[in-house]
Amino acid sequence: MPYQFTVSPDFSPDHLSGWYIFNTWLQKQLGEAVHLEMYDCFQTQKAVIESNGIDLIYANPFDAAMLVRKKGFRPLARPVGVSDEAIIAVNAESLIYDVADLSSGIKIAVTDDPDIRLMGMIMLEAGDLNLNNTIIISCDAYILVAKQLLKGNADVGVFLAEAYDGLSNIVKSKLRVIVRSEISVIHHGLMIGPKLAHRKMDILELLVGMKNNDKGQDVLKSLGFRAWDKVEDEEMEFMIDLMDALSV
Amino acid sequence: MRDFKPEDVIGDYKEALLALYGGLSRLVLYTDIEIPYPDGKLIVSTTDKNGIITHVNKAFVEMSGYTEDELIGSPHSILRHPDMPSVAFKDLWDTVNKGEYWQGIVKNLRKDGGYYWVKATVIPNIRNNEVVSYTSVRRKPSRTKVEDAKRLYATLK
Ligand SMILES: Cc1cc2nc3c(=O)[nH]c(=O)nc-3n(C[C@H](O)[C@H](O)[C@H](O)COP(=O)(O)O)c2cc1C
């Protein structure tokens, strides 16, 4: 039975093939069979994690608490210089310039990325907005969040900053950012489960060393990363505490 | 903790003598100048179990006006504003000592005598089933929440 690897369903479509390339590289380096399964929604993936069906995961920070505290996962590494930031944007012609200009009853376009949704709602809270006094429009992708704003269906959109920045210039010219988060300590990361834990040091060494050889660099490039940095247990605990504090 | 020095303060100020935990007192100088909470940022700090600061993030340093060196090792009451009622902090400590999280709107005093409002969440940091420290994560409060807090705190002083 191969080990089971999965990636947070909010992966960018541009890097889908990159994750398969990464998995092929990993199996070869590690000399173990690892099966990569991509899930298209967080609920499905969570059910598999719950039933102990995952051994290695590139996890969303929102799921880190459950992985560490309930499922015995430990952090391995994070991509250098990549952190999760959220953006609140409006249609460029909107009369809204500040979160304080918004009032209850507004429509918010979001995806189901749990950490970005959380960060977005926290930024909107400064305008007394919450899930009880707003209408959520759930979208399958950030480009669809943008479309909801362009069509005037939604008053504000919540974006992963990286996804917003990656929208075409034509789309961006019709939108306007009202808040961009600067949190910097919330990030995705590779985490390892109990069944694969005996290879933790080997995998970590491979990941951290990737940037030092041509093959490793090619694989990193296909993922859009520069390098992997080790994540210490305490660093992960701190991020989990932070997410806990933001969730209440 | 050092008393305030007039040369650090910007603008017209008033004086207050704060009675702090453990019989300590501190002379503070404070002004009417509010510094708006920076959009999109979180202000984060960690203390040991006695409330001594062990970690601050960049936004904390920027908003408080102190250097990181001045903050680390100092009691968290370094930010205590005379307009904050002491019952609010008693409630904070009673709550986190039970292992629960505390949330509240807090007016903080800057080194330059100005102030800023935050919505704080203080949580106990639990490692190996034991509380080892506390972390406070602050976000931007809404204006209505600040107005409610102002009214409430004025009755509690
Ligand atoms: C993690 C943590 C963060 C705190 N943050 C603040 C703060 O930002 N401002 C403040 O006045 N007190 C803060 N306190 C409470 C102080 O420790 C202190 O109780 C308060 O300033 C009142 O001073 P006193 O307890 O000496 O009377 C914090 C406490 C903890 C545990």
Short mmCIF file of C-alpha atoms and ligand atoms in Angstrom, two decimals:
data_model
loop_
_atom_site.label_atom_id
_atom_site.label_comp_id
_atom_site.label_asym_id
_atom_site.label_seq_id
_atom_site.Cartn_x
_atom_site.Cartn_y
_atom_site.Cartn_z
CA MET A 1 0.00 0.00 0.00
CA PRO A 2 1.61 3.27 -1.09
CA TYR A 3 1.71 6.25 1.26
CA GLN A 4 -1.00 8.80 0.53
CA PHE A 5 -0.12 12.39 -0.38
CA THR A 6 -2.56 15.22 -0.96
CA VAL A 7 -2.53 18.97 -1.56
CA SER A 8 -4.83 21.62 -0.10
CA PRO A 9 -7.66 22.00 -2.66
CA ASP A 10 -6.89 25.71 -3.03
CA PHE A 11 -3.81 24.91 -5.15
CA SER A 12 -3.40 27.17 -8.13
CA PRO A 13 -4.47 25.38 -11.36
CA ASP A 14 -1.16 26.47 -12.93
CA HIS A 15 0.68 24.21 -10.49
CA LEU A 16 -1.44 21.08 -10.78
CA SER A 17 1.10 19.33 -12.97
CA GLY A 18 3.86 20.65 -10.68
CA TRP A 19 2.50 18.63 -7.78
CA TYR A 20 2.58 15.45 -9.87
CA ILE A 21 6.15 16.23 -10.89
CA PHE A 22 7.01 16.82 -7.23
CA ASN A 23 5.46 13.50 -6.22
CA THR A 24 7.39 11.60 -8.89
CA TRP A 25 10.62 13.25 -7.73
CA LEU A 26 9.83 12.46 -4.08
CA GLN A 27 9.13 8.77 -4.71
CA LYS A 28 12.36 8.38 -6.59
CA GLN A 29 14.47 10.15 -3.98
CA LEU A 30 12.81 8.42 -1.08
CA GLY A 31 12.52 4.96 -2.60
CA GLU A 32 8.94 4.67 -1.40
CA ALA A 33 5.65 4.41 -3.25
CA VAL A 34 3.61 7.56 -2.70
CA HIS A 35 0.23 8.10 -4.30
CA LEU A 36 -0.88 11.69 -4.96
CA GLU A 37 -4.59 12.32 -4.75
CA MET A 38 -5.91 15.81 -5.48
CA TYR A 39 -9.32 16.66 -4.03
CA ASP A 40 -11.44 19.43 -5.45
CA CYS A 41 -13.09 20.41 -2.21
CA PHE A 42 -12.08 20.85 1.41
CA GLN A 43 -14.91 18.71 2.83
CA THR A 44 -13.98 15.62 0.82
CA GLN A 45 -10.33 16.01 1.74
CA LYS A 46 -11.18 16.48 5.39
CA ALA A 47 -13.22 13.27 5.48
CA VAL A 48 -10.20 11.35 4.16
CA ILE A 49 -7.94 12.94 6.77
CA GLU A 50 -10.46 12.08 9.49
CA SER A 51 -10.34 8.42 8.49
CA ASN A 52 -6.50 8.42 8.66
CA GLY A 53 -6.21 8.15 4.88
CA ILE A 54 -3.45 10.77 4.44
CA ASP A 55 0.26 10.48 5.28
CA LEU A 56 1.68 13.62 3.69
CA ILE A 57 -0.14 16.87 2.97
CA TYR A 58 0.54 20.34 1.66
CA ALA A 59 -1.90 21.83 4.11
CA ASN A 60 -3.98 24.95 4.39
CA PRO A 61 -3.18 26.80 7.66
CA PHE A 62 -6.83 26.44 8.65
CA ASP A 63 -6.45 22.65 8.76
CA ALA A 64 -3.13 22.70 10.61
CA ALA A 65 -4.76 22.67 14.06
CA MET A 66 -6.77 19.55 13.31
CA LEU A 67 -3.78 17.82 11.66
CA VAL A 68 -1.41 18.49 14.56
CA ARG A 69 -3.74 18.27 17.54
CA LYS A 70 -6.12 15.53 16.46
CA LYS A 71 -4.20 13.52 13.88
CA GLY A 72 -0.62 13.61 15.16
CA PHE A 73 0.86 15.36 12.10
CA ARG A 74 4.10 17.32 12.36
CA PRO A 75 5.34 20.20 10.23
CA LEU A 76 8.07 19.63 7.66
CA ALA A 77 8.64 22.67 5.50
CA ARG A 78 7.13 25.72 3.90
CA PRO A 79 7.94 27.46 0.62
CA VAL A 80 10.31 30.36 1.16
CA GLY A 81 8.70 33.79 0.96
CA VAL A 82 5.14 32.54 0.37
CA SER A 83 2.48 33.48 2.90
CA ASP A 84 -1.30 33.63 2.76
CA GLU A 85 -2.65 37.15 2.55
CA ALA A 86 -6.20 38.25 1.80
CA ILE A 87 -7.58 41.15 -0.22
CA ILE A 88 -10.97 42.85 -0.02
CA ALA A 89 -11.80 44.35 -3.41
CA VAL A 90 -14.75 46.14 -4.99
CA ASN A 91 -15.83 47.12 -8.49
CA ALA A 92 -13.66 50.09 -9.55
CA GLU A 93 -16.81 52.21 -9.89
CA SER A 94 -18.09 51.38 -6.44
CA LEU A 95 -18.60 54.22 -3.95
CA ILE A 96 -16.99 52.11 -1.24
CA TYR A 97 -13.48 53.23 -0.28
CA ASP A 98 -13.20 51.82 3.21
CA VAL A 99 -14.61 48.84 5.09
CA ALA A 100 -16.35 51.37 7.35
CA ASP A 101 -18.42 52.52 4.31
CA LEU A 102 -20.09 49.10 4.09
CA SER A 103 -23.39 48.35 5.78
CA SER A 104 -25.26 45.23 6.75
CA GLY A 105 -27.04 43.29 4.03
CA ILE A 106 -24.13 43.55 1.58
CA LYS A 107 -23.22 40.64 -0.68
CA ILE A 108 -19.74 39.13 -0.27
CA ALA A 109 -18.24 36.92 -2.98
CA VAL A 110 -15.78 34.35 -1.59
CA THR A 111 -14.33 30.95 -2.40
CA ASP A 112 -14.33 28.10 0.10
CA ASP A 113 -10.61 28.58 0.97
CA PRO A 114 -11.02 28.46 4.72
CA ASP A 115 -8.06 30.60 5.76
CA ILE A 116 -8.74 33.38 3.26
CA ARG A 117 -12.42 33.41 4.16
CA LEU A 118 -11.46 33.78 7.83
CA MET A 119 -8.98 36.59 7.13
CA GLY A 120 -11.51 38.33 4.87
CA MET A 121 -14.26 38.20 7.49
CA ILE A 122 -11.85 39.59 10.09
CA MET A 123 -11.08 42.57 7.88
CA LEU A 124 -14.82 43.11 7.30
CA GLU A 125 -15.51 42.91 11.03
CA ALA A 126 -14.01 46.42 11.31
CA GLY A 127 -17.18 47.53 9.47
CA ASP A 128 -19.46 45.57 11.87
CA LEU A 129 -20.03 42.93 9.22
CA ASN A 130 -20.30 39.24 10.01
CA LEU A 131 -21.89 36.07 8.69
CA ASN A 132 -25.20 36.95 10.34
CA ASN A 133 -25.73 40.31 8.66
CA THR A 134 -24.29 39.73 5.18
CA ILE A 135 -25.06 37.49 2.22
CA ILE A 136 -22.32 35.10 1.13
CA ILE A 137 -21.94 34.23 -2.55
CA SER A 138 -19.76 31.10 -2.73
CA CYS A 139 -17.60 30.80 -5.84
CA ASP A 140 -15.48 27.91 -7.14
CA ALA A 141 -12.52 30.06 -8.15
CA TYR A 142 -11.13 33.57 -7.66
CA ILE A 143 -11.83 34.55 -11.26
CA LEU A 144 -15.49 33.90 -10.46
CA VAL A 145 -15.25 36.16 -7.41
CA ALA A 146 -13.94 38.84 -9.78
CA LYS A 147 -16.84 38.18 -12.18
CA GLN A 148 -19.38 38.65 -9.39
CA LEU A 149 -17.88 42.10 -8.76
CA LEU A 150 -17.71 43.02 -12.44
CA LYS A 151 -21.35 42.05 -12.98
CA GLY A 152 -22.39 44.02 -9.92
CA ASN A 153 -23.80 40.92 -8.21
CA ALA A 154 -21.52 41.25 -5.18
CA ASP A 155 -20.59 44.40 -3.22
CA VAL A 156 -17.19 43.11 -2.11
CA GLY A 157 -14.98 40.18 -3.01
CA VAL A 158 -12.52 38.31 -0.81
CA PHE A 159 -9.39 37.12 -2.62
CA LEU A 160 -6.18 35.28 -1.88
CA ALA A 161 -3.76 38.16 -2.58
CA GLU A 162 -1.65 36.00 -4.89
CA ALA A 163 -4.74 35.06 -6.92
CA TYR A 164 -5.85 38.69 -7.14
CA ASP A 165 -2.40 39.80 -8.27
CA GLY A 166 -2.49 37.06 -10.91
CA LEU A 167 -5.76 38.30 -12.49
CA SER A 168 -5.36 39.81 -15.95
CA ASN A 169 -4.68 43.54 -16.13
CA ILE A 170 -7.99 44.10 -17.89
CA VAL A 171 -9.88 42.53 -15.02
CA LYS A 172 -7.80 44.30 -12.39
CA SER A 173 -8.37 47.66 -14.07
CA LYS A 174 -12.09 47.21 -13.37
CA LEU A 175 -11.57 46.36 -9.71
CA ARG A 176 -10.20 48.28 -6.73
CA VAL A 177 -8.49 46.96 -3.59
CA ILE A 178 -9.82 48.43 -0.34
CA VAL A 179 -7.78 46.35 2.14
CA ARG A 180 -4.80 44.06 1.72
CA SER A 181 -3.75 42.01 4.74
CA GLU A 182 -0.16 42.13 6.02
CA ILE A 183 -0.05 39.22 8.40
CA SER A 184 2.97 37.32 7.01
CA VAL A 185 2.98 34.48 9.59
CA ILE A 186 0.08 32.46 8.17
CA HIS A 187 1.19 30.05 5.49
CA HIS A 188 0.63 26.69 3.82
CA GLY A 189 3.13 23.95 4.58
CA LEU A 190 4.04 20.32 4.08
CA MET A 191 3.08 18.15 7.03
CA ILE A 192 3.76 14.51 7.74
CA GLY A 193 1.46 11.98 9.40
CA PRO A 194 2.19 9.20 11.90
CA LYS A 195 2.56 6.35 9.36
CA LEU A 196 5.31 8.14 7.46
CA ALA A 197 6.89 9.79 10.52
CA HIS A 198 9.88 7.43 10.53
CA ARG A 199 11.04 9.06 7.26
CA LYS A 200 10.61 12.63 8.53
CA MET A 201 14.32 13.49 8.70
CA ASP A 202 15.00 11.98 5.26
CA ILE A 203 12.16 13.89 3.63
CA LEU A 204 13.15 17.12 5.34
CA GLU A 205 16.72 16.77 4.17
CA LEU A 206 15.54 16.16 0.61
CA LEU A 207 13.21 19.16 0.66
CA VAL A 208 15.70 21.60 2.09
CA GLY A 209 18.37 20.36 -0.32
CA MET A 210 16.18 20.69 -3.43
CA LYS A 211 17.43 24.17 -4.26
CA ASN A 212 21.00 22.89 -4.46
CA ASN A 213 20.69 20.74 -7.56
CA ASP A 214 19.37 21.23 -11.09
CA LYS A 215 16.72 18.55 -10.92
CA GLY A 216 15.42 19.84 -7.59
CA GLN A 217 15.35 23.39 -8.93
CA ASP A 218 13.28 22.31 -11.93
CA VAL A 219 10.76 20.64 -9.64
CA LEU A 220 10.58 23.72 -7.42
CA LYS A 221 10.02 25.85 -10.49
CA SER A 222 7.07 23.73 -11.58
CA LEU A 223 5.51 24.44 -8.18
CA GLY A 224 6.26 28.15 -8.39
CA PHE A 225 8.53 27.98 -5.30
CA ARG A 226 12.09 29.19 -4.76
CA ALA A 227 13.02 26.72 -2.02
CA TRP A 228 11.67 24.93 1.05
CA ASP A 229 12.42 26.13 4.59
CA LYS A 230 12.20 23.86 7.60
CA VAL A 231 9.25 24.57 9.91
CA GLU A 232 9.91 23.90 13.60
CA ASP A 233 7.21 22.36 15.77
CA GLU A 234 6.97 25.51 17.89
CA GLU A 235 6.59 27.71 14.81
CA MET A 236 3.64 25.56 13.75
CA GLU A 237 2.15 25.66 17.26
CA PHE A 238 2.38 29.45 17.16
CA MET A 239 0.57 29.62 13.83
CA ILE A 240 -2.13 27.30 15.16
CA ASP A 241 -2.57 29.51 18.25
CA LEU A 242 -2.87 32.50 15.97
CA MET A 243 -5.51 30.80 13.82
CA ASP A 244 -7.37 29.78 17.00
CA ALA A 245 -7.34 33.37 18.22
CA LEU A 246 -8.69 34.55 14.87
CA SER A 247 -11.43 31.93 14.78
CA VAL A 248 -13.16 33.24 17.91
CA MET B 1 9.01 50.00 34.20
CA ARG B 2 10.15 53.59 33.68
CA ASP B 3 7.94 56.62 34.16
CA PHE B 4 7.02 58.67 31.09
CA LYS B 5 9.41 61.42 30.10
CA PRO B 6 7.97 64.70 28.76
CA GLU B 7 10.52 64.73 25.93
CA ASP B 8 9.06 61.47 24.53
CA VAL B 9 5.53 62.91 24.39
CA ILE B 10 4.02 64.61 21.36
CA GLY B 11 1.36 67.28 22.00
CA ASP B 12 -0.38 68.66 25.09
CA TYR B 13 -0.57 66.07 27.84
CA LYS B 14 -2.18 65.17 31.14
CA GLU B 15 -0.61 63.15 33.95
CA ALA B 16 -1.85 60.06 35.74
CA LEU B 17 -0.35 57.76 38.34
CA LEU B 18 -1.23 54.14 37.52
CA ALA B 19 -1.42 51.61 40.33
CA LEU B 20 -0.19 48.39 38.75
CA TYR B 21 -0.07 44.78 39.84
CA GLY B 22 2.21 43.94 42.77
CA GLY B 23 2.09 47.42 44.31
CA LEU B 24 3.99 49.03 41.43
CA SER B 25 3.08 52.49 40.27
CA ARG B 26 3.91 54.36 37.11
CA LEU B 27 3.58 57.97 36.11
CA VAL B 28 2.14 58.21 32.60
CA LEU B 29 1.62 61.20 30.33
CA TYR B 30 -1.20 61.00 27.83
CA THR B 31 -2.66 63.10 25.05
CA ASP B 32 -5.89 63.24 23.02
CA ILE B 33 -4.18 62.05 19.87
CA GLU B 34 -5.62 58.84 18.45
CA ILE B 35 -3.54 56.79 16.03
CA PRO B 36 -5.84 54.79 13.73
CA TYR B 37 -5.43 51.01 13.73
CA PRO B 38 -3.51 50.01 10.59
CA ASP B 39 -5.79 48.31 8.04
CA GLY B 40 -5.10 44.66 7.30
CA LYS B 41 -2.59 44.14 10.11
CA LEU B 42 -2.61 42.02 13.23
CA ILE B 43 -0.79 43.22 16.33
CA VAL B 44 0.62 40.19 18.11
CA SER B 45 2.45 39.66 21.40
CA THR B 46 3.22 36.77 23.73
CA THR B 47 3.84 36.95 27.47
CA ASP B 48 5.04 34.46 30.04
CA LYS B 49 2.62 33.33 32.70
CA ASN B 50 3.29 36.50 34.71
CA GLY B 51 2.44 38.89 31.89
CA ILE B 52 6.04 39.72 30.99
CA ILE B 53 6.41 40.29 27.25
CA THR B 54 8.48 37.61 25.47
CA HIS B 55 7.59 38.24 21.80
CA VAL B 56 6.18 41.10 19.72
CA ASN B 57 5.61 41.40 15.99
CA LYS B 58 6.53 44.35 13.79
CA ALA B 59 3.05 45.90 13.88
CA PHE B 60 3.20 45.84 17.69
CA VAL B 61 6.49 47.73 17.72
CA GLU B 62 5.24 50.27 15.17
CA MET B 63 1.96 50.96 16.98
CA SER B 64 3.33 51.09 20.53
CA GLY B 65 6.16 53.47 19.69
CA TYR B 66 8.63 51.48 21.81
CA THR B 67 11.61 49.57 20.43
CA GLU B 68 11.57 45.79 20.58
CA ASP B 69 14.33 45.94 23.22
CA GLU B 70 12.22 48.19 25.43
CA LEU B 71 9.24 45.83 25.13
CA ILE B 72 10.81 42.40 25.64
CA GLY B 73 11.14 41.69 29.36
CA SER B 74 8.71 44.45 30.33
CA PRO B 75 5.28 43.80 31.94
CA HIS B 76 2.45 44.05 29.40
CA SER B 77 1.01 46.91 31.47
CA ILE B 78 3.61 49.06 29.66
CA LEU B 79 0.64 49.82 27.35
CA ARG B 80 -1.86 50.42 30.15
CA HIS B 81 -3.95 53.53 29.49
CA PRO B 82 -5.45 55.45 32.44
CA ASP B 83 -8.89 55.34 30.77
CA MET B 84 -8.98 51.53 30.97
CA PRO B 85 -10.82 50.26 34.07
CA SER B 86 -8.81 47.75 36.10
CA VAL B 87 -11.80 45.37 36.22
CA ALA B 88 -11.31 44.73 32.49
CA PHE B 89 -7.83 43.35 33.14
CA LYS B 90 -8.96 41.45 36.21
CA ASP B 91 -11.52 39.76 33.98
CA LEU B 92 -8.78 39.09 31.38
CA TRP B 93 -6.52 37.37 33.92
CA ASP B 94 -9.36 35.47 35.64
CA THR B 95 -10.44 34.14 32.24
CA VAL B 96 -7.05 33.07 30.86
CA ASN B 97 -6.06 31.56 34.22
CA LYS B 98 -8.99 29.19 33.78
CA GLY B 99 -7.48 28.15 30.43
CA GLU B 100 -10.14 30.02 28.42
CA TYR B 101 -9.76 32.79 25.84
CA TRP B 102 -10.63 36.42 26.59
CA GLN B 103 -11.87 38.96 24.10
CA GLY B 104 -12.32 42.66 24.58
CA ILE B 105 -11.90 46.17 23.24
CA VAL B 106 -8.79 47.80 24.70
CA LYS B 107 -7.45 51.35 24.65
CA ASN B 108 -3.66 51.24 24.60
CA LEU B 109 -1.17 53.96 25.47
CA ARG B 110 1.77 54.69 23.18
CA LYS B 111 5.20 55.82 24.24
CA ASP B 112 4.46 59.23 22.69
CA GLY B 113 1.34 59.66 24.86
CA GLY B 114 -1.11 58.96 22.02
CA TYR B 115 -3.56 56.05 22.05
CA TYR B 116 -5.02 53.35 19.82
CA TRP B 117 -8.03 51.07 20.17
CA VAL B 118 -7.82 47.35 19.42
CA LYS B 119 -10.04 44.32 19.55
CA ALA B 120 -7.89 41.85 21.48
CA THR B 121 -8.16 38.08 21.79
CA VAL B 122 -5.94 36.61 24.50
CA ILE B 123 -5.43 32.86 24.47
CA PRO B 124 -3.47 30.50 26.68
CA ASN B 125 -0.68 28.68 24.77
CA ILE B 126 -0.98 25.02 25.69
CA ARG B 127 1.98 22.67 25.14
CA ASN B 128 1.92 19.07 26.38
CA ASN B 129 -1.35 19.78 28.17
CA GLU B 130 0.10 22.66 30.14
CA VAL B 131 -0.36 26.42 29.85
CA VAL B 132 3.12 27.75 29.10
CA SER B 133 2.42 31.33 27.99
CA TYR B 134 -0.26 33.68 26.65
CA THR B 135 -0.67 35.24 23.23
CA SER B 136 -2.74 38.26 22.32
CA VAL B 137 -3.83 38.80 18.72
CA ARG B 138 -5.36 42.20 18.01
CA ARG B 139 -7.43 43.25 15.05
CA LYS B 140 -9.08 46.48 13.97
CA PRO B 141 -12.21 47.17 16.02
CA SER B 142 -15.32 48.70 14.48
CA ARG B 143 -16.17 52.28 15.44
CA THR B 144 -19.45 51.20 17.05
CA LYS B 145 -17.63 48.66 19.26
CA VAL B 146 -15.19 51.39 20.33
CA GLU B 147 -18.02 53.80 21.17
CA ASP B 148 -19.77 51.07 23.22
CA ALA B 149 -16.53 50.37 25.10
CA LYS B 150 -15.90 54.08 25.79
CA ARG B 151 -19.34 54.42 27.36
CA LEU B 152 -18.96 51.24 29.38
CA TYR B 153 -15.44 51.99 30.64
CA ALA B 154 -16.44 55.50 31.75
CA THR B 155 -18.94 53.89 34.17
CA LEU B 156 -16.41 51.37 35.49
CA LYS B 157 -13.60 53.68 36.55
C1 LIG C 1 -1.06 38.17 26.30
C2 LIG C 1 -1.46 39.42 27.07
C3 LIG C 1 -1.60 40.63 26.41
C4 LIG C 1 -1.94 41.79 27.08
N1 LIG C 1 -2.07 42.95 26.36
C5 LIG C 1 -2.35 44.10 27.00
C6 LIG C 1 -2.43 45.33 26.29
O1 LIG C 1 -2.28 45.38 25.07
N2 LIG C 1 -2.67 46.46 26.98
C7 LIG C 1 -2.85 46.46 28.34
O2 LIG C 1 -3.06 47.53 28.93
N3 LIG C 1 -2.80 45.30 29.05
C8 LIG C 1 -2.56 44.13 28.40
N4 LIG C 1 -2.51 42.95 29.13
C9 LIG C 1 -2.84 43.00 30.55
C10 LIG C 1 -1.64 43.42 31.39
O3 LIG C 1 -0.91 42.25 31.69
C11 LIG C 1 -2.07 44.07 32.70
O4 LIG C 1 -2.87 43.20 33.44
C12 LIG C 1 -2.85 45.37 32.49
O5 LIG C 1 -2.13 46.26 31.70
C13 LIG C 1 -3.20 46.07 33.80
O6 LIG C 1 -2.08 46.22 34.61
P1 LIG C 1 -2.01 45.56 36.06
O7 LIG C 1 -2.40 44.12 35.91
O8 LIG C 1 -0.62 45.76 36.50
O9 LIG C 1 -3.02 46.30 36.88
C14 LIG C 1 -2.18 41.76 28.47
C15 LIG C 1 -2.05 40.54 29.15
C16 LIG C 1 -1.72 39.38 28.47
C17 LIG C 1 -1.61 38.09 29.20
#
